[in-house]
Amino acid sequence: MYFKNILETIGNTPMVKLNKVAATIPCTVLGKIETFNPGHSIKDRMALKMVEDAEAAGNLKPGGTIIECTSGNTGMGLAIAGCVKGYKCIFTTTDKQSKEKMDILKAVGAEVIVCPTNVTAEDPRSYYSVAERLSKEIPNSYWFNQYDNPSNAIAHYETTGPEIWEQTEGKITHLVVGVGTGGTISGTAKYLKEQNPNVKIWGVDTYGSVFKKYHETGEFDEKEIYPYITEGIGEDILPKNVDFSVIDHFEKVSDKDGAVVARRLAKEEGILLGYSCGSAMAGVLQMKDKFKEDDLVVVIFHDHGSRYVGKIYNDDWMRERGFMDDELKVLDLINMKDSKEFITVNHNDNVRTVLNLMRDKDISQLPVMENEKMVGSIAEATILSFILDNPMVNAEKAVKEIMQDAFPEVPMDTSFSALGRYITKKIPAVVSKDKSGAMHIITKYDIIQAV
Ligand SMILES: Cc1ncc(COP(=O)(O)O)c(C=O)c1O
C-alpha cells in the first residue's frame, strides 16, 4: 500500500493522552498532534485546500506562482503542494520568525522575503502589503491571503473537526486552540458545534493581540497591540477567518508561560512541539478550575518543535528573556563562554612570559601547572604589586616564586549563588572539570558577562 504523492498523507493525525503535564487537570486531556502532517504542521490541511479551491476557481493556473504571507507553516504546506503540482512559491514573512522556519521554506524551493514585524498591517512594508503588491506585479500569480480566505476554515470544517469528533467518539466537551488566522478554531468549532452545541470552544491568545478584548467588548483596541515573542498566534488585525460567534472564551497566555509549557511537553510527555502548542497547553492549565471530572478536553498542537530549537529549546535564549526560573550553574557559565580554551602557565615560566601571555590572550589570571597538576595561580594584580614592590628585580623571575594558592576546584553543578563562597576579592576564579576530564576556568569576568 502506498500513497500516490505526499499530499495524500495530510490529515488523520493521532490523538494522544497527556499524562504528566495534565496531572493537575481533573479530566482527560488529549493532544491532537498535527506534527504528523508531512510539513509538520496543521497548516498543510488548509494550504492544500486553498490550492485546490484556487485551481477550481481558475485563480491558480498551470505554471503559476503561489504568493502568501506566512509565519512559516502555511508556507510549508503551500510549498509542498507547489512541489507536487508544479507551482513556484514566494512567501513574505516577518523578522521575528525563527530562522529554522525560513530555511525550511527555502529547502522546499520557495523564495522567502523577510519584512519588518513592528509596522502596522497597512504599512507598505508589512508582510501583508508586500504579498498583495507582489501578486499584482507578478503575472500568473495568486495571493492566497490565509487571513480572509474561506478555504482556510473550510479545510478544518471538512477534516480536523470530523477527525476529532470520531476520535473522541463524540465525547469531546472542550476544544482548546491557539488562534492566528482563526481558520483552525473556526472551522473545527463549526463542525463540532453542529454535532453538539454544548462543546465549549476556547481560543488561546497572546498578550499584545486584539482577539480577547474584541471578543469580550466588541472594541478593536489598538492599545492592546504591542510586540510579543510567541509565534503563530495572536493578531493585530481581525482576520475574516476568526468566527467570534463559535468561540466561547479567549484565554491570554504570556510569552514565558507558552515557552515553559512547550518545554514541559517535550521533557515530560516526549512530544517535541512548537511554541504555540506550549501556549495552548498553558491555556488549559490556566483554566484548570473550570473542568469537571467527566470532561474530555482536546487541545490542538499546531506544529513541530524542530522549528524552535534555536529559541524555546535553547537555554541561553530562554535565559536572555528571563524565561528560566532555574539558577545558573557552573556548566551553564562555561557553555556561555566564547572561548573554552583552558590556558595555563608552567611554574618555571618567568614573569615576562606570563605577562605576554596575559596580554596576547586578554586575560587577567592563570592557573599555574607543574607536571599536569595545578600548583598555584597567578593574577595580573599580583604581578603588578610584585613589580611595584621590587622595581630592581627583573622580569625573569620564575612565576612559582610569586604565585598564590591554586584556584578552588568546584563541581560542574555548583550553583551561581554558591560560587560567591569561592570567588572573593582575593580569589578571582574557580576551575571545574567536565565529564570528559577537561578543565575549565570561570573568572569574575565570566560571571559578570553571564549576568
Ligand atoms: C504555529 C502556529 N500555531 C497556531 C497557528 C494558528 O492557527 P490558525 O491560523 O488556523 O488560527 C498557526 C497559524 O499559522 C501557527 O503557524
GROMACS .gro file of C-alpha atoms and ligand atoms in nm:
model
  467
    1MET     CA    1   0.000   0.000   0.000
    2TYR     CA    2   0.138   0.341  -0.088
    3PHE     CA    3   0.024   0.699  -0.135
    4LYS     CA    4   0.038   0.844  -0.484
    5ASN     CA    5   0.213   1.157  -0.357
    6ILE     CA    6   0.296   1.326  -0.026
    7LEU     CA    7  -0.022   1.538  -0.031
    8GLU     CA    8  -0.230   1.225   0.029
    9THR     CA    9  -0.066   1.183   0.371
   10ILE     CA   10  -0.211   1.509   0.504
   11GLY     CA   11  -0.457   1.471   0.793
   12ASN     CA   12  -0.570   1.173   1.004
   13THR     CA   13  -0.326   1.274   1.275
   14PRO     CA   14  -0.313   1.087   1.607
   15MET     CA   15  -0.465   1.197   1.935
   16VAL     CA   16  -0.252   1.130   2.245
   17LYS     CA   17  -0.344   1.145   2.614
   18LEU     CA   18  -0.137   1.394   2.810
   19ASN     CA   19  -0.034   1.242   3.138
   20LYS     CA   20   0.225   1.428   3.344
   21VAL     CA   21   0.169   1.781   3.210
   22ALA     CA   22  -0.207   1.742   3.260
   23ALA     CA   23  -0.173   1.577   3.603
   24THR     CA   24  -0.337   1.874   3.780
   25ILE     CA   25  -0.638   1.876   3.546
   26PRO     CA   26  -0.932   1.677   3.687
   27CYS     CA   27  -1.035   1.528   3.349
   28THR     CA   28  -0.878   1.359   3.045
   29VAL     CA   29  -0.679   1.592   2.819
   30LEU     CA   30  -0.594   1.474   2.468
   31GLY     CA   31  -0.346   1.638   2.233
   32LYS     CA   32  -0.423   1.634   1.860
   33ILE     CA   33  -0.068   1.601   1.731
   34GLU     CA   34  -0.060   1.785   1.400
   35THR     CA   35   0.316   1.743   1.365
   36PHE     CA   36   0.237   1.414   1.189
   37ASN     CA   37   0.141   1.606   0.875
   38PRO     CA   38   0.414   1.596   0.607
   39GLY     CA   39   0.501   1.964   0.657
   40HIS     CA   40   0.499   1.901   1.034
   41SER     CA   41   0.208   2.136   1.098
   42ILE     CA   42  -0.170   2.155   1.085
   43LYS     CA   43  -0.141   2.422   0.816
   44ASP     CA   44  -0.080   2.154   0.549
   45ARG     CA   45  -0.454   2.090   0.563
   46MET     CA   46  -0.565   2.442   0.477
   47ALA     CA   47  -0.275   2.502   0.236
   48LEU     CA   48  -0.383   2.209   0.018
   49LYS     CA   49  -0.747   2.313   0.040
   50MET     CA   50  -0.663   2.673  -0.060
   51VAL     CA   51  -0.461   2.546  -0.359
   52GLU     CA   52  -0.733   2.305  -0.472
   53ASP     CA   53  -1.003   2.571  -0.438
   54ALA     CA   54  -0.791   2.829  -0.623
   55GLU     CA   55  -0.734   2.578  -0.904
   56ALA     CA   56  -1.105   2.501  -0.924
   57ALA     CA   57  -1.192   2.873  -0.932
   58GLY     CA   58  -0.932   2.935  -1.204
   59ASN     CA   59  -0.729   3.167  -0.979
   60LEU     CA   60  -0.425   2.939  -0.990
   61LYS     CA   61  -0.328   2.827  -1.337
   62PRO     CA   62  -0.064   2.579  -1.455
   63GLY     CA   63   0.289   2.710  -1.408
   64GLY     CA   64   0.157   2.988  -1.181
   65THR     CA   65   0.318   3.144  -0.874
   66ILE     CA   66   0.179   3.098  -0.523
   67ILE     CA   67   0.218   3.411  -0.308
   68GLU     CA   68   0.144   3.415   0.062
   69CYS     CA   69   0.224   3.600   0.382
   70THR     CA   70   0.309   3.333   0.635
   71SER     CA   71   0.474   3.284   0.972
   72GLY     CA   72   0.618   2.971   0.810
   73ASN     CA   73   0.380   2.682   0.848
   74THR     CA   74   0.125   2.780   0.583
   75GLY     CA   75   0.421   2.845   0.357
   76MET     CA   76   0.547   2.493   0.418
   77GLY     CA   77   0.209   2.343   0.329
   78LEU     CA   78   0.184   2.559   0.016
   79ALA     CA   79   0.542   2.476  -0.083
   80ILE     CA   80   0.476   2.103  -0.057
   81ALA     CA   81   0.165   2.144  -0.274
   82GLY     CA   82   0.368   2.364  -0.509
   83CYS     CA   83   0.638   2.096  -0.546
   84VAL     CA   84   0.387   1.823  -0.625
   85LYS     CA   85   0.166   2.035  -0.851
   86GLY     CA   86   0.438   2.242  -1.022
   87TYR     CA   87   0.386   2.594  -0.884
   88LYS     CA   88   0.656   2.844  -0.789
   89CYS     CA   89   0.624   2.986  -0.436
   90ILE     CA   90   0.709   3.332  -0.300
   91PHE     CA   91   0.647   3.390   0.069
   92THR     CA   92   0.664   3.706   0.276
   93THR     CA   93   0.735   3.654   0.645
   94THR     CA   94   0.826   3.869   0.946
   95ASP     CA   95   1.167   3.916   1.101
   96LYS     CA   96   1.054   3.765   1.431
   97GLN     CA   97   1.001   3.417   1.283
   98SER     CA   98   1.261   3.154   1.362
   99LYS     CA   99   1.549   3.110   1.115
  100GLU     CA  100   1.468   2.740   1.102
  101LYS     CA  101   1.125   2.818   0.952
  102MET     CA  102   1.277   3.033   0.678
  103ASP     CA  103   1.550   2.777   0.600
  104ILE     CA  104   1.290   2.501   0.577
  105LEU     CA  105   1.085   2.703   0.327
  106LYS     CA  106   1.394   2.758   0.113
  107ALA     CA  107   1.476   2.387   0.138
  108VAL     CA  108   1.150   2.305  -0.041
  109GLY     CA  109   1.226   2.554  -0.316
  110ALA     CA  110   1.039   2.864  -0.201
  111GLU     CA  111   1.163   3.222  -0.222
  112VAL     CA  112   1.135   3.396   0.116
  113ILE     CA  113   1.109   3.774   0.166
  114VAL     CA  114   1.157   3.894   0.524
  115CYS     CA  115   0.952   4.200   0.625
  116PRO     CA  116   0.961   4.406   0.950
  117THR     CA  117   0.736   4.286   1.236
  118ASN     CA  118   0.684   4.618   1.408
  119VAL     CA  119   0.485   4.800   1.141
  120THR     CA  120   0.108   4.821   1.104
  121ALA     CA  121  -0.070   4.583   0.865
  122GLU     CA  122  -0.148   4.879   0.633
  123ASP     CA  123   0.217   4.988   0.617
  124PRO     CA  124   0.353   4.917   0.265
  125ARG     CA  125   0.646   4.732   0.429
  126SER     CA  126   0.423   4.488   0.624
  127TYR     CA  127   0.422   4.128   0.515
  128TYR     CA  128   0.055   4.154   0.419
  129SER     CA  129   0.114   4.460   0.197
  130VAL     CA  130   0.425   4.318   0.030
  131ALA     CA  131   0.243   3.992  -0.056
  132GLU     CA  132  -0.050   4.188  -0.201
  133ARG     CA  133   0.179   4.413  -0.406
  134LEU     CA  134   0.380   4.118  -0.545
  135SER     CA  135   0.060   3.941  -0.651
  136LYS     CA  136  -0.029   4.249  -0.858
  137GLU     CA  137   0.319   4.280  -1.009
  138ILE     CA  138   0.394   3.916  -1.093
  139PRO     CA  139   0.198   3.775  -1.389
  140ASN     CA  140   0.010   3.447  -1.338
  141SER     CA  141   0.047   3.472  -0.961
  142TYR     CA  142  -0.213   3.437  -0.686
  143TRP     CA  143  -0.208   3.571  -0.330
  144PHE     CA  144  -0.395   3.328  -0.107
  145ASN     CA  145  -0.441   3.564   0.190
  146GLN     CA  146  -0.499   3.294   0.451
  147TYR     CA  147  -0.645   3.554   0.688
  148ASP     CA  148  -0.955   3.614   0.482
  149ASN     CA  149  -0.960   3.309   0.250
  150PRO     CA  150  -1.268   3.097   0.337
  151SER     CA  151  -1.093   2.776   0.219
  152ASN     CA  152  -0.877   2.803   0.533
  153ALA     CA  153  -1.161   2.745   0.783
  154ILE     CA  154  -1.341   2.508   0.544
  155ALA     CA  155  -1.037   2.274   0.546
  156HIS     CA  156  -1.080   2.233   0.921
  157TYR     CA  157  -1.458   2.202   0.896
  158GLU     CA  158  -1.408   1.917   0.649
  159THR     CA  159  -1.115   1.735   0.813
  160THR     CA  160  -0.998   1.845   1.160
  161GLY     CA  161  -1.348   1.869   1.307
  162PRO     CA  162  -1.472   1.527   1.185
  163GLU     CA  163  -1.147   1.359   1.293
  164ILE     CA  164  -1.175   1.496   1.648
  165TRP     CA  165  -1.543   1.401   1.668
  166GLU     CA  166  -1.467   1.044   1.558
  167GLN     CA  167  -1.152   1.003   1.767
  168THR     CA  168  -1.338   1.109   2.083
  169GLU     CA  169  -1.649   0.909   1.982
  170GLY     CA  170  -1.847   1.231   2.018
  171LYS     CA  171  -1.746   1.270   2.384
  172ILE     CA  172  -1.541   1.588   2.347
  173THR     CA  173  -1.657   1.862   2.586
  174HIS     CA  174  -1.387   2.129   2.533
  175LEU     CA  175  -1.168   2.226   2.238
  176VAL     CA  176  -0.867   2.446   2.314
  177VAL     CA  177  -0.686   2.604   2.017
  178GLY     CA  178  -0.430   2.877   1.957
  179VAL     CA  179  -0.575   3.144   1.728
  180GLY     CA  180  -0.389   3.319   1.446
  181THR     CA  181  -0.580   3.345   1.119
  182GLY     CA  182  -0.867   3.175   1.303
  183GLY     CA  183  -0.906   2.905   1.039
  184THR     CA  184  -0.832   2.615   1.273
  185ILE     CA  185  -1.059   2.719   1.558
  186SER     CA  186  -1.348   2.846   1.342
  187GLY     CA  187  -1.372   2.551   1.102
  188THR     CA  188  -1.319   2.286   1.369
  189ALA     CA  189  -1.558   2.456   1.611
  190LYS     CA  190  -1.831   2.495   1.349
  191TYR     CA  191  -1.824   2.122   1.279
  192LEU     CA  192  -1.812   2.021   1.646
  193LYS     CA  193  -2.089   2.262   1.750
  194GLU     CA  194  -2.308   2.126   1.469
  195GLN     CA  195  -2.266   1.780   1.623
  196ASN     CA  196  -2.309   1.902   1.982
  197PRO     CA  197  -2.380   2.271   2.054
  198ASN     CA  198  -2.261   2.222   2.413
  199VAL     CA  199  -1.897   2.165   2.316
  200LYS     CA  200  -1.704   2.459   2.464
  201ILE     CA  201  -1.457   2.629   2.229
  202TRP     CA  202  -1.171   2.816   2.393
  203GLY     CA  203  -0.926   3.021   2.191
  204VAL     CA  204  -0.574   3.085   2.313
  205ASP     CA  205  -0.449   3.440   2.254
  206THR     CA  206  -0.127   3.626   2.335
  207TYR     CA  207  -0.060   3.943   2.532
  208GLY     CA  208  -0.012   4.203   2.258
  209SER     CA  209  -0.304   4.075   2.047
  210VAL     CA  210  -0.652   4.217   1.988
  211PHE     CA  211  -0.865   3.900   1.997
  212LYS     CA  212  -0.966   3.865   2.363
  213LYS     CA  213  -1.073   4.225   2.416
  214TYR     CA  214  -1.258   4.235   2.084
  215HIS     CA  215  -1.442   3.912   2.172
  216GLU     CA  216  -1.543   4.043   2.514
  217THR     CA  217  -1.625   4.405   2.434
  218GLY     CA  218  -1.662   4.435   2.057
  219GLU     CA  219  -1.393   4.703   2.063
  220PHE     CA  220  -1.088   4.683   1.837
  221ASP     CA  221  -0.846   4.839   2.084
  222GLU     CA  222  -0.517   4.943   1.929
  223LYS     CA  223  -0.375   4.985   2.281
  224GLU     CA  224  -0.386   4.605   2.311
  225ILE     CA  225  -0.131   4.576   2.029
  226TYR     CA  226   0.238   4.552   2.115
  227PRO     CA  227   0.524   4.323   2.010
  228TYR     CA  228   0.535   3.974   2.156
  229ILE     CA  229   0.756   3.673   2.102
  230THR     CA  230   0.514   3.379   2.067
  231GLU     CA  231   0.487   3.265   1.703
  232GLY     CA  232   0.172   3.173   1.511
  233ILE     CA  233  -0.100   3.306   1.742
  234GLY     CA  234  -0.243   3.647   1.829
  235GLU     CA  235  -0.302   3.922   1.573
  236ASP     CA  236  -0.304   4.297   1.522
  237ILE     CA  237  -0.589   4.263   1.272
  238LEU     CA  238  -0.928   4.089   1.272
  239PRO     CA  239  -0.898   3.816   1.006
  240LYS     CA  240  -1.225   3.717   0.838
  241ASN     CA  241  -1.144   3.356   0.930
  242VAL     CA  242  -1.199   3.423   1.300
  243ASP     CA  243  -1.566   3.342   1.358
  244PHE     CA  244  -1.612   3.500   1.701
  245SER     CA  245  -1.963   3.354   1.726
  246VAL     CA  246  -1.834   2.996   1.767
  247ILE     CA  247  -1.570   3.088   2.026
  248ASP     CA  248  -1.687   3.080   2.388
  249HIS     CA  249  -1.381   3.226   2.557
  250PHE     CA  250  -1.034   3.364   2.481
  251GLU     CA  251  -0.752   3.299   2.727
  252LYS     CA  252  -0.435   3.507   2.704
  253VAL     CA  253  -0.107   3.329   2.767
  254SER     CA  254   0.227   3.505   2.825
  255ASP     CA  255   0.535   3.451   2.610
  256LYS     CA  256   0.709   3.297   2.909
  257ASP     CA  257   0.434   3.053   3.003
  258GLY     CA  258   0.397   2.930   2.643
  259ALA     CA  259   0.769   2.861   2.620
  260VAL     CA  260   0.792   2.696   2.961
  261VAL     CA  261   0.497   2.463   2.896
  262ALA     CA  262   0.626   2.368   2.548
  263ARG     CA  263   0.949   2.259   2.718
  264ARG     CA  264   0.749   2.058   2.972
  265LEU     CA  265   0.557   1.881   2.692
  266ALA     CA  266   0.891   1.783   2.537
  267LYS     CA  267   1.057   1.670   2.861
  268GLU     CA  268   0.761   1.515   3.041
  269GLU     CA  269   0.550   1.372   2.757
  270GLY     CA  270   0.825   1.317   2.497
  271ILE     CA  271   0.633   1.528   2.244
  272LEU     CA  272   0.852   1.791   2.078
  273LEU     CA  273   0.615   2.071   1.979
  274GLY     CA  274   0.613   2.431   1.863
  275TYR     CA  275   0.583   2.748   2.071
  276SER     CA  276   0.207   2.798   2.025
  277CYS     CA  277   0.145   2.439   2.140
  278GLY     CA  278   0.300   2.536   2.473
  279SER     CA  279   0.068   2.837   2.479
  280ALA     CA  280  -0.237   2.620   2.405
  281MET     CA  281  -0.147   2.378   2.684
  282ALA     CA  282  -0.064   2.668   2.919
  283GLY     CA  283  -0.415   2.796   2.842
  284VAL     CA  284  -0.558   2.458   2.950
  285LEU     CA  285  -0.355   2.475   3.273
  286GLN     CA  286  -0.468   2.834   3.343
  287MET     CA  287  -0.831   2.722   3.306
  288LYS     CA  288  -0.798   2.403   3.511
  289ASP     CA  289  -1.055   2.505   3.772
  290LYS     CA  290  -1.324   2.521   3.503
  291PHE     CA  291  -1.304   2.148   3.418
  292LYS     CA  292  -1.509   1.871   3.575
  293GLU     CA  293  -1.405   1.507   3.617
  294ASP     CA  294  -1.613   1.378   3.325
  295ASP     CA  295  -1.499   1.642   3.078
  296LEU     CA  296  -1.293   1.547   2.775
  297VAL     CA  297  -1.059   1.820   2.659
  298VAL     CA  298  -0.891   1.823   2.319
  299VAL     CA  299  -0.605   2.064   2.265
  300ILE     CA  300  -0.474   2.112   1.913
  301PHE     CA  301  -0.097   2.112   1.879
  302HIS     CA  302  -0.020   2.306   1.563
  303ASP     CA  303   0.343   2.243   1.475
  304HIS     CA  304   0.671   2.068   1.548
  305GLY     CA  305   0.943   2.170   1.793
  306SER     CA  306   1.222   2.134   1.537
  307ARG     CA  307   1.127   2.484   1.413
  308TYR     CA  308   1.221   2.628   1.754
  309VAL     CA  309   1.546   2.455   1.856
  310GLY     CA  310   1.732   2.787   1.845
  311LYS     CA  311   1.461   2.955   2.052
  312ILE     CA  312   1.246   2.798   2.323
  313TYR     CA  313   1.456   2.480   2.329
  314ASN     CA  314   1.778   2.678   2.372
  315ASP     CA  315   1.860   2.751   2.739
  316ASP     CA  316   2.055   3.067   2.660
  317TRP     CA  317   1.767   3.208   2.452
  318MET     CA  318   1.529   3.135   2.741
  319ARG     CA  319   1.760   3.296   2.997
  320GLU     CA  320   1.818   3.609   2.790
  321ARG     CA  321   1.442   3.668   2.806
  322GLY     CA  322   1.413   3.585   3.175
  323PHE     CA  323   1.209   3.271   3.098
  324MET     CA  324   1.423   3.032   3.306
  325ASP     CA  325   1.345   3.016   3.674
  326ASP     CA  326   1.632   2.781   3.750
  327GLU     CA  327   1.960   2.917   3.880
  328LEU     CA  328   2.263   2.920   3.652
  329LYS     CA  329   2.518   2.650   3.719
  330VAL     CA  330   2.893   2.641   3.652
  331LEU     CA  331   2.819   2.423   3.349
  332ASP     CA  332   2.593   2.697   3.205
  333LEU     CA  333   2.857   2.963   3.266
  334ILE     CA  334   3.110   2.750   3.077
  335ASN     CA  335   2.869   2.699   2.788
  336MET     CA  336   2.820   3.075   2.764
  337LYS     CA  337   3.193   3.145   2.728
  338ASP     CA  338   3.315   3.242   2.381
  339SER     CA  339   3.640   3.051   2.427
  340LYS     CA  340   3.656   2.727   2.620
  341GLU     CA  341   4.037   2.704   2.595
  342PHE     CA  342   4.199   2.623   2.932
  343ILE     CA  343   4.509   2.843   2.924
  344THR     CA  344   4.778   2.776   3.184
  345VAL     CA  345   5.141   2.860   3.259
  346ASN     CA  346   5.420   2.637   3.386
  347HIS     CA  347   5.553   2.707   3.735
  348ASN     CA  348   5.901   2.760   3.587
  349ASP     CA  349   5.782   3.019   3.332
  350ASN     CA  350   5.911   3.366   3.407
  351VAL     CA  351   5.704   3.673   3.484
  352ARG     CA  352   5.769   3.823   3.138
  353THR     CA  353   5.629   3.513   2.963
  354VAL     CA  354   5.322   3.519   3.184
  355LEU     CA  355   5.260   3.891   3.120
  356ASN     CA  356   5.298   3.839   2.745
  357LEU     CA  357   5.050   3.553   2.752
  358MET     CA  358   4.801   3.758   2.954
  359ARG     CA  359   4.833   4.044   2.708
  360ASP     CA  360   4.802   3.820   2.398
  361LYS     CA  361   4.501   3.631   2.529
  362ASP     CA  362   4.345   3.930   2.705
  363ILE     CA  363   4.316   3.751   3.040
  364SER     CA  364   4.392   3.865   3.393
  365GLN     CA  365   4.457   3.539   3.580
  366LEU     CA  366   4.602   3.198   3.504
  367PRO     CA  367   4.637   2.859   3.671
  368VAL     CA  368   4.999   2.759   3.730
  369MET     CA  369   5.085   2.397   3.646
  370GLU     CA  370   5.361   2.155   3.740
  371ASN     CA  371   5.353   1.817   3.561
  372GLU     CA  372   4.984   1.846   3.464
  373LYS     CA  373   4.896   1.933   3.824
  374MET     CA  374   4.764   2.269   3.929
  375VAL     CA  375   5.006   2.402   4.191
  376GLY     CA  376   4.912   2.767   4.209
  377SER     CA  377   4.762   3.068   4.038
  378ILE     CA  378   4.886   3.397   3.913
  379ALA     CA  379   4.686   3.716   3.867
  380GLU     CA  380   4.770   4.042   3.691
  381ALA     CA  381   4.730   4.228   4.019
  382THR     CA  382   4.987   4.001   4.192
  383ILE     CA  383   5.239   4.059   3.916
  384LEU     CA  384   5.180   4.432   3.927
  385SER     CA  385   5.231   4.457   4.305
  386PHE     CA  386   5.542   4.234   4.273
  387ILE     CA  387   5.692   4.468   4.014
  388LEU     CA  388   5.599   4.780   4.212
  389ASP     CA  389   5.744   4.636   4.534
  390ASN     CA  390   6.060   4.511   4.362
  391PRO     CA  391   6.142   4.766   4.093
  392MET     CA  392   6.503   4.645   4.072
  393VAL     CA  393   6.413   4.279   4.015
  394ASN     CA  394   6.392   4.189   3.651
  395ALA     CA  395   6.102   4.008   3.492
  396GLU     CA  396   6.300   3.684   3.454
  397LYS     CA  397   6.188   3.566   3.797
  398ALA     CA  398   6.004   3.231   3.787
  399VAL     CA  399   5.634   3.256   3.847
  400LYS     CA  400   5.647   2.985   4.116
  401GLU     CA  401   5.820   3.236   4.342
  402ILE     CA  402   5.534   3.479   4.342
  403MET     CA  403   5.231   3.263   4.265
  404GLN     CA  404   4.937   3.230   4.501
  405ASP     CA  405   4.725   2.933   4.601
  406ALA     CA  406   4.565   2.730   4.320
  407PHE     CA  407   4.212   2.837   4.223
  408PRO     CA  408   3.946   2.636   4.409
  409GLU     CA  409   3.806   2.343   4.207
  410VAL     CA  410   3.426   2.321   4.213
  411PRO     CA  411   3.182   2.063   4.069
  412MET     CA  412   3.010   2.147   3.737
  413ASP     CA  413   2.669   2.161   3.905
  414THR     CA  414   2.773   2.429   4.156
  415SER     CA  415   2.504   2.694   4.153
  416PHE     CA  416   2.559   3.059   4.070
  417SER     CA  417   2.492   3.176   4.426
  418ALA     CA  418   2.720   2.909   4.574
  419LEU     CA  419   3.005   3.049   4.365
  420GLY     CA  420   3.001   3.351   4.593
  421ARG     CA  421   3.159   3.134   4.863
  422TYR     CA  422   3.465   3.076   4.646
  423ILE     CA  423   3.512   3.388   4.439
  424THR     CA  424   3.624   3.674   4.660
  425LYS     CA  425   3.833   3.990   4.637
  426LYS     CA  426   4.144   3.772   4.664
  427ILE     CA  427   4.030   3.474   4.454
  428PRO     CA  428   3.935   3.590   4.104
  429ALA     CA  429   3.844   3.249   3.956
  430VAL     CA  430   3.748   2.887   4.013
  431VAL     CA  431   3.818   2.583   3.798
  432SER     CA  432   3.595   2.287   3.718
  433LYS     CA  433   3.642   1.953   3.543
  434ASP     CA  434   3.384   1.831   3.288
  435LYS     CA  435   3.281   1.468   3.229
  436SER     CA  436   3.549   1.426   2.960
  437GLY     CA  437   3.814   1.525   3.215
  438ALA     CA  438   3.883   1.864   3.051
  439MET     CA  439   3.944   2.158   3.286
  440HIS     CA  440   3.762   2.492   3.258
  441ILE     CA  441   3.808   2.823   3.432
  442ILE     CA  442   3.532   3.059   3.548
  443THR     CA  443   3.650   3.410   3.622
  444LYS     CA  444   3.487   3.717   3.773
  445TYR     CA  445   3.465   3.849   3.418
  446ASP     CA  446   3.271   3.538   3.301
  447ILE     CA  447   3.025   3.582   3.587
  448ILE     CA  448   2.968   3.949   3.503
  449GLN     CA  449   2.918   3.855   3.138
  450ALA     CA  450   2.661   3.591   3.232
  451VAL     CA  451   2.468   3.836   3.448
  452LIG     C1  452   0.248   2.754   1.499
  452LIG     C2  453   0.110   2.802   1.475
  452LIG     N1  454   0.025   2.797   1.577
  452LIG     C3  455  -0.101   2.842   1.565
  452LIG     C4  456  -0.147   2.894   1.445
  452LIG     C5  457  -0.288   2.946   1.438
  452LIG     O1  458  -0.369   2.873   1.351
  452LIG     P1  459  -0.481   2.948   1.269
  452LIG     O2  460  -0.411   3.038   1.172
  452LIG     O3  461  -0.556   2.843   1.200
  452LIG     O4  462  -0.562   3.028   1.364
  452LIG     C6  463  -0.060   2.900   1.337
  452LIG     C7  464  -0.101   2.959   1.209
  452LIG     O5  465  -0.022   2.986   1.123
  452LIG     C8  466   0.071   2.851   1.351
  452LIG     O6  467   0.159   2.854   1.250
   0.00000   0.00000   0.00000
